[in-house]
Every structure is written in structure tokens, then in C-alpha cells.
Amino acid sequence: SQTIHQWPATLVQPVGSPLSLECTVEGTSNPNLYWYRQAAGRGLQLLFYSVGIGQISSEVPQNLSASRPQDRQFILSSKKLLLSDSGFYLCAWSVLDGEQFFGPGTRLTVL
Amino acid sequence: SQQGEEDPQALSIQEGENATMNCSYKTSINNLQWYRQNSGRGLVHLILIRSNEREKHSGRLRVTLDTSKKSSSLLITASRAADTASYFCATAPGGNKLVFGAGTILRVKS
């Protein structure tokens, strides 16, 4: 069966510090991978998605970046965090535009 | 930008009652999906309805889709306290992406 992992679960970082969030998927090959951000009490904002290794589509211009170094690994990064980067970050995988399977999320607080 | 808009934003009902949530969208779609999110957790897929389908059932869930009105509804029958969560619709306009609405917060009181 397929599983999706995200870590860390929670993170508190100072403004200006770097960020690296990791997401890995097991039990499937060549999935579409997605990074979303969710502000408190709001819906999901798609940040990046990837249909294959090294292929990244950016949906929202900002100081975040994403990379897919391996088929089932998706990394969200920032060189310098802003206060506005605080939120709940969710990774998901899917096949084409079918149902998406979400990880448990990372709660990021930038102070 | 978000395409799906859920209505109402929040809903509070008694256990055993039915809960209806609506979703409107703007562009043509391949499918529409409903998800559930418990507080502080990831989303869980509930049901997918394709653009050529009008109604779909899964257990206590019933989803309708009206492509002419660009709207969908999610009905949860005989609600339980455990149904308390946020519910999101998501549209697939094509291109491997989903566009999520802002969600409906459902509270079921026991």
C-alpha cells in the first residue's frame, strides 16, 4: 500500500533562517507530487507541483522553491524565511488529476 | 486563485441531522472532488465525481454535480459527532492540478 511521509511535524524558525521540508512517498512509482500551504482557517494554496524528477511547476511567485531529486522525494526550501511563510504545509501525491493523498503536514511558525 | 467556493462557511447541526454543503466553481472541469480535514491533520479524500456524472453515493455521503450551473453539493446523512471537520471541494480543470475552495467547517453536536 502507498504511504506518504512528511517531516518535521512542527517547526519554529526565526525570520531570515533557511527552510527545508521533506516529503517522501512509498508504494507507487512516478507519482505527481504537490506542495500546498494552508493559512489558519483557510483553504489550500498550491505552491508547487511536479510530474517527474527535476520537473517543477511554480504556482505562486515567492521566496520558496521546490526540488524533486528522486522519483518519490519532494523538498520544499527557502533561503530566508519571512513572517508570512508561517502556515501549515501539506505534501500530496496523485496519479494524473485523480484523488490526491495527503501527508500529515508540517506546522511552520516563523518568529 | 481559488476556483471552488463553499457555502456555508460554517455549519452547526445536531447529531442525526443531515448536513448539506455546496460548492460553486468557475471554469470547466474534468472532475470535482470532496475532501475532509480534521483539525491540524492532512486532508482525506471522500469522493470524486466526473464531469459526465450527476450523482454519486458512498456510504452516508451523496454528491451531486450540475455542470450547467457549475455547482456541486455534498450531503452527509445521519450525521455523527465524528463527522465534525472541515470539508473542501476541489476541482480538476485539467493539467494534473486541483484547485481547492476555502472549505466549510462542520460541527456536529452530540
PDB file of C-alpha atoms in Angstrom:
ATOM      1  CA  SER A   1       0.000   0.000   0.000  1.00  0.00           C
ATOM      2  CA  GLN A   2       1.036   3.587  -0.560  1.00  0.00           C
ATOM      3  CA  THR A   3       2.148   5.864   2.249  1.00  0.00           C
ATOM      4  CA  ILE A   4       3.347   9.431   2.350  1.00  0.00           C
ATOM      5  CA  HIS A   5       5.655  10.874   4.960  1.00  0.00           C
ATOM      6  CA  GLN A   6       6.402  14.446   5.898  1.00  0.00           C
ATOM      7  CA  TRP A   7       8.852  15.805   8.368  1.00  0.00           C
ATOM      8  CA  PRO A   8       9.241  17.548  10.615  1.00  0.00           C
ATOM      9  CA  ALA A   9       5.739  17.666  12.075  1.00  0.00           C
ATOM     10  CA  THR A  10       6.307  21.068  13.661  1.00  0.00           C
ATOM     11  CA  LEU A  11       8.990  23.667  13.171  1.00  0.00           C
ATOM     12  CA  VAL A  12       9.713  27.041  14.737  1.00  0.00           C
ATOM     13  CA  GLN A  13      12.218  29.136  12.841  1.00  0.00           C
ATOM     14  CA  PRO A  14      13.468  32.727  13.132  1.00  0.00           C
ATOM     15  CA  VAL A  15      12.936  35.220  10.336  1.00  0.00           C
ATOM     16  CA  GLY A  16      15.761  35.043   7.817  1.00  0.00           C
ATOM     17  CA  SER A  17      16.681  31.441   8.532  1.00  0.00           C
ATOM     18  CA  PRO A  18      16.648  28.717   5.844  1.00  0.00           C
ATOM     19  CA  LEU A  19      13.981  26.066   5.481  1.00  0.00           C
ATOM     20  CA  SER A  20      13.913  22.519   4.242  1.00  0.00           C
ATOM     21  CA  LEU A  21      10.793  20.370   4.407  1.00  0.00           C
ATOM     22  CA  GLU A  22      10.869  16.855   3.069  1.00  0.00           C
ATOM     23  CA  CYS A  23       8.174  14.621   1.692  1.00  0.00           C
ATOM     24  CA  THR A  24       8.584  11.016   0.598  1.00  0.00           C
ATOM     25  CA  VAL A  25       6.143   8.584  -0.928  1.00  0.00           C
ATOM     26  CA  GLU A  26       6.237   4.799  -0.743  1.00  0.00           C
ATOM     27  CA  GLY A  27       4.437   2.170  -2.737  1.00  0.00           C
ATOM     28  CA  THR A  28       3.949   3.989  -6.020  1.00  0.00           C
ATOM     29  CA  SER A  29       6.066   4.987  -8.990  1.00  0.00           C
ATOM     30  CA  ASN A  30       6.222   8.242 -10.918  1.00  0.00           C
ATOM     31  CA  PRO A  31       3.537   9.985  -8.877  1.00  0.00           C
ATOM     32  CA  ASN A  32       2.559  13.605  -9.311  1.00  0.00           C
ATOM     33  CA  LEU A  33       3.742  15.447  -6.210  1.00  0.00           C
ATOM     34  CA  TYR A  34       2.354  18.633  -4.720  1.00  0.00           C
ATOM     35  CA  TRP A  35       3.204  21.187  -2.044  1.00  0.00           C
ATOM     36  CA  TYR A  36       0.354  23.206  -0.537  1.00  0.00           C
ATOM     37  CA  ARG A  37       0.225  25.860   2.147  1.00  0.00           C
ATOM     38  CA  GLN A  38      -2.784  26.374   4.360  1.00  0.00           C
ATOM     39  CA  ALA A  39      -3.220  29.529   6.424  1.00  0.00           C
ATOM     40  CA  ALA A  40      -5.230  29.219   9.639  1.00  0.00           C
ATOM     41  CA  GLY A  41      -8.906  28.621   8.884  1.00  0.00           C
ATOM     42  CA  ARG A  42      -8.387  28.820   5.148  1.00  0.00           C
ATOM     43  CA  GLY A  43      -8.273  26.589   2.114  1.00  0.00           C
ATOM     44  CA  LEU A  44      -5.222  25.145   0.433  1.00  0.00           C
ATOM     45  CA  GLN A  45      -2.966  27.190  -1.792  1.00  0.00           C
ATOM     46  CA  LEU A  46      -0.993  25.188  -4.333  1.00  0.00           C
ATOM     47  CA  LEU A  47       2.658  26.205  -4.209  1.00  0.00           C
ATOM     48  CA  PHE A  48       4.437  23.716  -6.456  1.00  0.00           C
ATOM     49  CA  TYR A  49       3.742  20.531  -8.313  1.00  0.00           C
ATOM     50  CA  SER A  50       5.905  18.021 -10.126  1.00  0.00           C
ATOM     51  CA  VAL A  51       5.092  15.408 -12.733  1.00  0.00           C
ATOM     52  CA  GLY A  52       8.578  13.861 -12.741  1.00  0.00           C
ATOM     53  CA  ILE A  53      12.148  14.040 -11.485  1.00  0.00           C
ATOM     54  CA  GLY A  54      13.555  17.511 -11.905  1.00  0.00           C
ATOM     55  CA  GLN A  55      10.252  18.880 -13.245  1.00  0.00           C
ATOM     56  CA  ILE A  56       8.840  21.617 -11.042  1.00  0.00           C
ATOM     57  CA  SER A  57       5.940  23.946 -11.760  1.00  0.00           C
ATOM     58  CA  SER A  58       5.603  27.002  -9.571  1.00  0.00           C
ATOM     59  CA  GLU A  59       2.138  28.324  -8.943  1.00  0.00           C
ATOM     60  CA  VAL A  60       2.828  31.294  -6.703  1.00  0.00           C
ATOM     61  CA  PRO A  61       5.927  33.522  -7.007  1.00  0.00           C
ATOM     62  CA  GLN A  62       7.539  33.849  -3.598  1.00  0.00           C
ATOM     63  CA  ASN A  63      10.726  33.127  -1.714  1.00  0.00           C
ATOM     64  CA  LEU A  64      10.093  29.382  -1.645  1.00  0.00           C
ATOM     65  CA  SER A  65      11.467  26.793  -4.040  1.00  0.00           C
ATOM     66  CA  ALA A  66      10.930  23.089  -4.590  1.00  0.00           C
ATOM     67  CA  SER A  67      13.041  20.251  -5.861  1.00  0.00           C
ATOM     68  CA  ARG A  68      12.453  16.626  -6.788  1.00  0.00           C
ATOM     69  CA  PRO A  69      15.822  14.885  -6.648  1.00  0.00           C
ATOM     70  CA  GLN A  70      14.301  11.389  -6.702  1.00  0.00           C
ATOM     71  CA  ASP A  71      11.080   9.925  -8.073  1.00  0.00           C
ATOM     72  CA  ARG A  72       9.377   9.764  -4.687  1.00  0.00           C
ATOM     73  CA  GLN A  73      11.043  12.647  -2.877  1.00  0.00           C
ATOM     74  CA  PHE A  74       9.826  16.239  -2.889  1.00  0.00           C
ATOM     75  CA  ILE A  75      11.583  19.013  -0.988  1.00  0.00           C
ATOM     76  CA  LEU A  76      10.352  22.500  -0.154  1.00  0.00           C
ATOM     77  CA  SER A  77      13.047  25.061   0.612  1.00  0.00           C
ATOM     78  CA  SER A  78      13.689  28.665   1.397  1.00  0.00           C
ATOM     79  CA  LYS A  79      16.933  30.568   1.758  1.00  0.00           C
ATOM     80  CA  LYS A  80      15.446  33.214   4.056  1.00  0.00           C
ATOM     81  CA  LEU A  81      12.104  32.786   5.785  1.00  0.00           C
ATOM     82  CA  LEU A  82       9.612  35.620   6.141  1.00  0.00           C
ATOM     83  CA  LEU A  83       6.947  36.010   8.809  1.00  0.00           C
ATOM     84  CA  SER A  84       4.347  35.456   6.093  1.00  0.00           C
ATOM     85  CA  ASP A  85       5.755  31.981   5.435  1.00  0.00           C
ATOM     86  CA  SER A  86       4.128  30.709   8.624  1.00  0.00           C
ATOM     87  CA  GLY A  87       1.428  28.147   7.973  1.00  0.00           C
ATOM     88  CA  PHE A  88       0.559  24.514   7.616  1.00  0.00           C
ATOM     89  CA  TYR A  89       2.436  22.856   4.750  1.00  0.00           C
ATOM     90  CA  LEU A  90       0.972  19.794   3.136  1.00  0.00           C
ATOM     91  CA  CYS A  91       2.515  17.415   0.650  1.00  0.00           C
ATOM     92  CA  ALA A  92       0.333  15.231  -1.553  1.00  0.00           C
ATOM     93  CA  TRP A  93       0.662  12.717  -4.373  1.00  0.00           C
ATOM     94  CA  SER A  94      -1.677  11.585  -7.109  1.00  0.00           C
ATOM     95  CA  VAL A  95      -1.925   9.880 -10.425  1.00  0.00           C
ATOM     96  CA  LEU A  96      -2.940  12.410 -13.101  1.00  0.00           C
ATOM     97  CA  ASP A  97      -5.838  14.545 -11.792  1.00  0.00           C
ATOM     98  CA  GLY A  98      -7.412  11.832  -9.709  1.00  0.00           C
ATOM     99  CA  GLU A  99      -7.711  11.787  -5.975  1.00  0.00           C
ATOM    100  CA  GLN A 100      -4.807  13.180  -4.029  1.00  0.00           C
ATOM    101  CA  PHE A 101      -3.308  11.526  -0.963  1.00  0.00           C
ATOM    102  CA  PHE A 102      -2.045  13.889   1.667  1.00  0.00           C
ATOM    103  CA  GLY A 103       0.716  13.656   4.212  1.00  0.00           C
ATOM    104  CA  PRO A 104       0.223  14.629   7.861  1.00  0.00           C
ATOM    105  CA  GLY A 105       1.555  18.153   7.314  1.00  0.00           C
ATOM    106  CA  THR A 106       4.214  20.392   8.850  1.00  0.00           C
ATOM    107  CA  ARG A 107       3.207  23.273  11.097  1.00  0.00           C
ATOM    108  CA  LEU A 108       5.728  26.074  10.477  1.00  0.00           C
ATOM    109  CA  THR A 109       5.925  29.106  12.740  1.00  0.00           C
ATOM    110  CA  VAL A 110       8.270  31.889  11.748  1.00  0.00           C
ATOM    111  CA  LEU A 111       9.096  34.259  14.596  1.00  0.00           C
TER     112      LEU A 111
ATOM    113  CA  SER B   1      -6.628  31.832  -7.189  1.00  0.00           C
ATOM    114  CA  GLN B   2      -9.261  29.566  -5.712  1.00  0.00           C
ATOM    115  CA  GLN B   3     -11.925  28.341  -8.047  1.00  0.00           C
ATOM    116  CA  GLY B   4     -14.175  26.458  -5.668  1.00  0.00           C
ATOM    117  CA  GLU B   5     -16.273  28.435  -3.234  1.00  0.00           C
ATOM    118  CA  GLU B   6     -18.009  26.505  -0.483  1.00  0.00           C
ATOM    119  CA  ASP B   7     -21.218  27.554   1.147  1.00  0.00           C
ATOM    120  CA  PRO B   8     -21.874  27.884   4.023  1.00  0.00           C
ATOM    121  CA  GLN B   9     -18.540  28.807   5.599  1.00  0.00           C
ATOM    122  CA  ALA B  10     -19.654  27.155   8.834  1.00  0.00           C
ATOM    123  CA  LEU B  11     -22.455  24.786   9.751  1.00  0.00           C
ATOM    124  CA  SER B  12     -23.578  23.576  13.173  1.00  0.00           C
ATOM    125  CA  ILE B  13     -26.114  20.750  13.468  1.00  0.00           C
ATOM    126  CA  GLN B  14     -27.329  18.167  15.938  1.00  0.00           C
ATOM    127  CA  GLU B  15     -26.248  14.557  15.730  1.00  0.00           C
ATOM    128  CA  GLY B  16     -28.610  12.596  13.490  1.00  0.00           C
ATOM    129  CA  GLU B  17     -29.438  15.559  11.253  1.00  0.00           C
ATOM    130  CA  ASN B  18     -28.320  15.842   7.657  1.00  0.00           C
ATOM    131  CA  ALA B  19     -25.610  18.275   6.602  1.00  0.00           C
ATOM    132  CA  THR B  20     -25.515  19.858   3.160  1.00  0.00           C
ATOM    133  CA  MET B  21     -22.558  21.778   1.806  1.00  0.00           C
ATOM    134  CA  ASN B  22     -22.400  23.475  -1.559  1.00  0.00           C
ATOM    135  CA  CYS B  23     -19.558  24.290  -3.897  1.00  0.00           C
ATOM    136  CA  SER B  24     -19.501  26.597  -6.897  1.00  0.00           C
ATOM    137  CA  TYR B  25     -16.743  26.878  -9.455  1.00  0.00           C
ATOM    138  CA  LYS B  26     -15.914  28.997 -12.456  1.00  0.00           C
ATOM    139  CA  THR B  27     -14.270  27.060 -15.266  1.00  0.00           C
ATOM    140  CA  SER B  28     -14.883  23.753 -16.992  1.00  0.00           C
ATOM    141  CA  ILE B  29     -13.641  20.705 -15.116  1.00  0.00           C
ATOM    142  CA  ASN B  30     -12.684  17.069 -15.632  1.00  0.00           C
ATOM    143  CA  ASN B  31     -13.845  16.086 -12.176  1.00  0.00           C
ATOM    144  CA  LEU B  32     -14.767  17.508  -8.796  1.00  0.00           C
ATOM    145  CA  GLN B  33     -13.639  16.032  -5.513  1.00  0.00           C
ATOM    146  CA  TRP B  34     -14.575  16.419  -1.879  1.00  0.00           C
ATOM    147  CA  TYR B  35     -12.099  16.160   0.970  1.00  0.00           C
ATOM    148  CA  ARG B  36     -12.321  16.180   4.720  1.00  0.00           C
ATOM    149  CA  GLN B  37      -9.802  17.611   7.169  1.00  0.00           C
ATOM    150  CA  ASN B  38      -9.767  17.074  10.878  1.00  0.00           C
ATOM    151  CA  SER B  39      -8.163  19.877  12.848  1.00  0.00           C
ATOM    152  CA  GLY B  40      -4.403  20.009  12.355  1.00  0.00           C
ATOM    153  CA  ARG B  41      -4.317  16.988  10.081  1.00  0.00           C
ATOM    154  CA  GLY B  42      -3.879  16.244   6.412  1.00  0.00           C
ATOM    155  CA  LEU B  43      -6.812  16.014   4.047  1.00  0.00           C
ATOM    156  CA  VAL B  44      -8.622  12.770   3.367  1.00  0.00           C
ATOM    157  CA  HIS B  45     -10.287  12.112   0.038  1.00  0.00           C
ATOM    158  CA  LEU B  46     -14.011  11.392   0.299  1.00  0.00           C
ATOM    159  CA  ILE B  47     -15.423  11.118  -3.176  1.00  0.00           C
ATOM    160  CA  LEU B  48     -14.716  12.006  -6.813  1.00  0.00           C
ATOM    161  CA  ILE B  49     -17.411  12.776  -9.344  1.00  0.00           C
ATOM    162  CA  ARG B  50     -16.585  13.081 -13.025  1.00  0.00           C
ATOM    163  CA  SER B  51     -17.938  15.799 -15.261  1.00  0.00           C
ATOM    164  CA  ASN B  52     -20.232  13.338 -17.047  1.00  0.00           C
ATOM    165  CA  GLU B  53     -21.764  12.117 -13.777  1.00  0.00           C
ATOM    166  CA  ARG B  54     -24.659  13.785 -11.978  1.00  0.00           C
ATOM    167  CA  GLU B  55     -24.791  11.951  -8.672  1.00  0.00           C
ATOM    168  CA  LYS B  56     -22.619   9.629  -6.661  1.00  0.00           C
ATOM    169  CA  HIS B  57     -23.006   7.840  -3.351  1.00  0.00           C
ATOM    170  CA  SER B  58     -20.537   6.499  -0.841  1.00  0.00           C
ATOM    171  CA  GLY B  59     -21.933   5.241   2.449  1.00  0.00           C
ATOM    172  CA  ARG B  60     -23.640   8.201   4.139  1.00  0.00           C
ATOM    173  CA  LEU B  61     -22.280  10.614   1.541  1.00  0.00           C
ATOM    174  CA  ARG B  62     -24.165  11.794  -1.505  1.00  0.00           C
ATOM    175  CA  VAL B  63     -22.580  14.147  -4.028  1.00  0.00           C
ATOM    176  CA  THR B  64     -24.339  15.868  -6.890  1.00  0.00           C
ATOM    177  CA  LEU B  65     -22.812  17.774  -9.783  1.00  0.00           C
ATOM    178  CA  ASP B  66     -24.546  20.268 -12.036  1.00  0.00           C
ATOM    179  CA  THR B  67     -22.093  21.312 -14.738  1.00  0.00           C
ATOM    180  CA  SER B  68     -24.591  23.742 -16.280  1.00  0.00           C
ATOM    181  CA  LYS B  69     -24.673  25.677 -13.011  1.00  0.00           C
ATOM    182  CA  LYS B  70     -21.058  24.901 -12.184  1.00  0.00           C
ATOM    183  CA  SER B  71     -22.036  23.691  -8.747  1.00  0.00           C
ATOM    184  CA  SER B  72     -21.860  20.626  -6.553  1.00  0.00           C
ATOM    185  CA  SER B  73     -23.309  19.620  -3.232  1.00  0.00           C
ATOM    186  CA  LEU B  74     -22.188  17.203  -0.540  1.00  0.00           C
ATOM    187  CA  LEU B  75     -24.854  15.677   1.662  1.00  0.00           C
ATOM    188  CA  ILE B  76     -23.917  13.809   4.820  1.00  0.00           C
ATOM    189  CA  THR B  77     -26.890  11.887   6.150  1.00  0.00           C
ATOM    190  CA  ALA B  78     -27.496  10.921   9.779  1.00  0.00           C
ATOM    191  CA  SER B  79     -24.524  12.940  10.962  1.00  0.00           C
ATOM    192  CA  ARG B  80     -22.357  11.850  13.863  1.00  0.00           C
ATOM    193  CA  ALA B  81     -20.140  13.806  16.231  1.00  0.00           C
ATOM    194  CA  ALA B  82     -17.162  12.197  14.467  1.00  0.00           C
ATOM    195  CA  ASP B  83     -18.179  13.975  11.245  1.00  0.00           C
ATOM    196  CA  THR B  84     -17.039  17.257  12.821  1.00  0.00           C
ATOM    197  CA  ALA B  85     -14.332  18.532  10.469  1.00  0.00           C
ATOM    198  CA  SER B  86     -13.661  20.933   7.623  1.00  0.00           C
ATOM    199  CA  TYR B  87     -14.873  19.891   4.200  1.00  0.00           C
ATOM    200  CA  PHE B  88     -13.322  21.110   0.967  1.00  0.00           C
ATOM    201  CA  CYS B  89     -14.317  20.797  -2.632  1.00  0.00           C
ATOM    202  CA  ALA B  90     -11.585  20.669  -5.233  1.00  0.00           C
ATOM    203  CA  THR B  91     -11.939  20.972  -8.971  1.00  0.00           C
ATOM    204  CA  ALA B  92      -9.722  19.408 -11.617  1.00  0.00           C
ATOM    205  CA  PRO B  93      -9.657  21.822 -14.534  1.00  0.00           C
ATOM    206  CA  GLY B  94      -7.052  19.670 -16.268  1.00  0.00           C
ATOM    207  CA  GLY B  95      -3.265  19.661 -16.162  1.00  0.00           C
ATOM    208  CA  ASN B  96      -2.706  17.436 -13.127  1.00  0.00           C
ATOM    209  CA  LYS B  97      -3.766  20.111 -10.654  1.00  0.00           C
ATOM    210  CA  LEU B  98      -6.581  20.534  -8.181  1.00  0.00           C
ATOM    211  CA  VAL B  99      -7.975  23.881  -7.130  1.00  0.00           C
ATOM    212  CA  PHE B 100      -9.378  23.892  -3.589  1.00  0.00           C
ATOM    213  CA  GLY B 101     -12.076  26.053  -2.118  1.00  0.00           C
ATOM    214  CA  ALA B 102     -11.922  27.728   1.274  1.00  0.00           C
ATOM    215  CA  GLY B 103     -13.931  24.988   2.950  1.00  0.00           C
ATOM    216  CA  THR B 104     -16.959  24.536   5.168  1.00  0.00           C
ATOM    217  CA  ILE B 105     -16.446  23.971   8.890  1.00  0.00           C
ATOM    218  CA  LEU B 106     -18.971  21.418  10.090  1.00  0.00           C
ATOM    219  CA  ARG B 107     -19.714  20.951  13.759  1.00  0.00           C
ATOM    220  CA  VAL B 108     -21.967  18.096  14.816  1.00  0.00           C
ATOM    221  CA  LYS B 109     -23.217  18.430  18.370  1.00  0.00           C
ATOM    222  CA  SER B 110     -23.992  15.329  20.396  1.00  0.00           C
TER     223      SER B 110
END
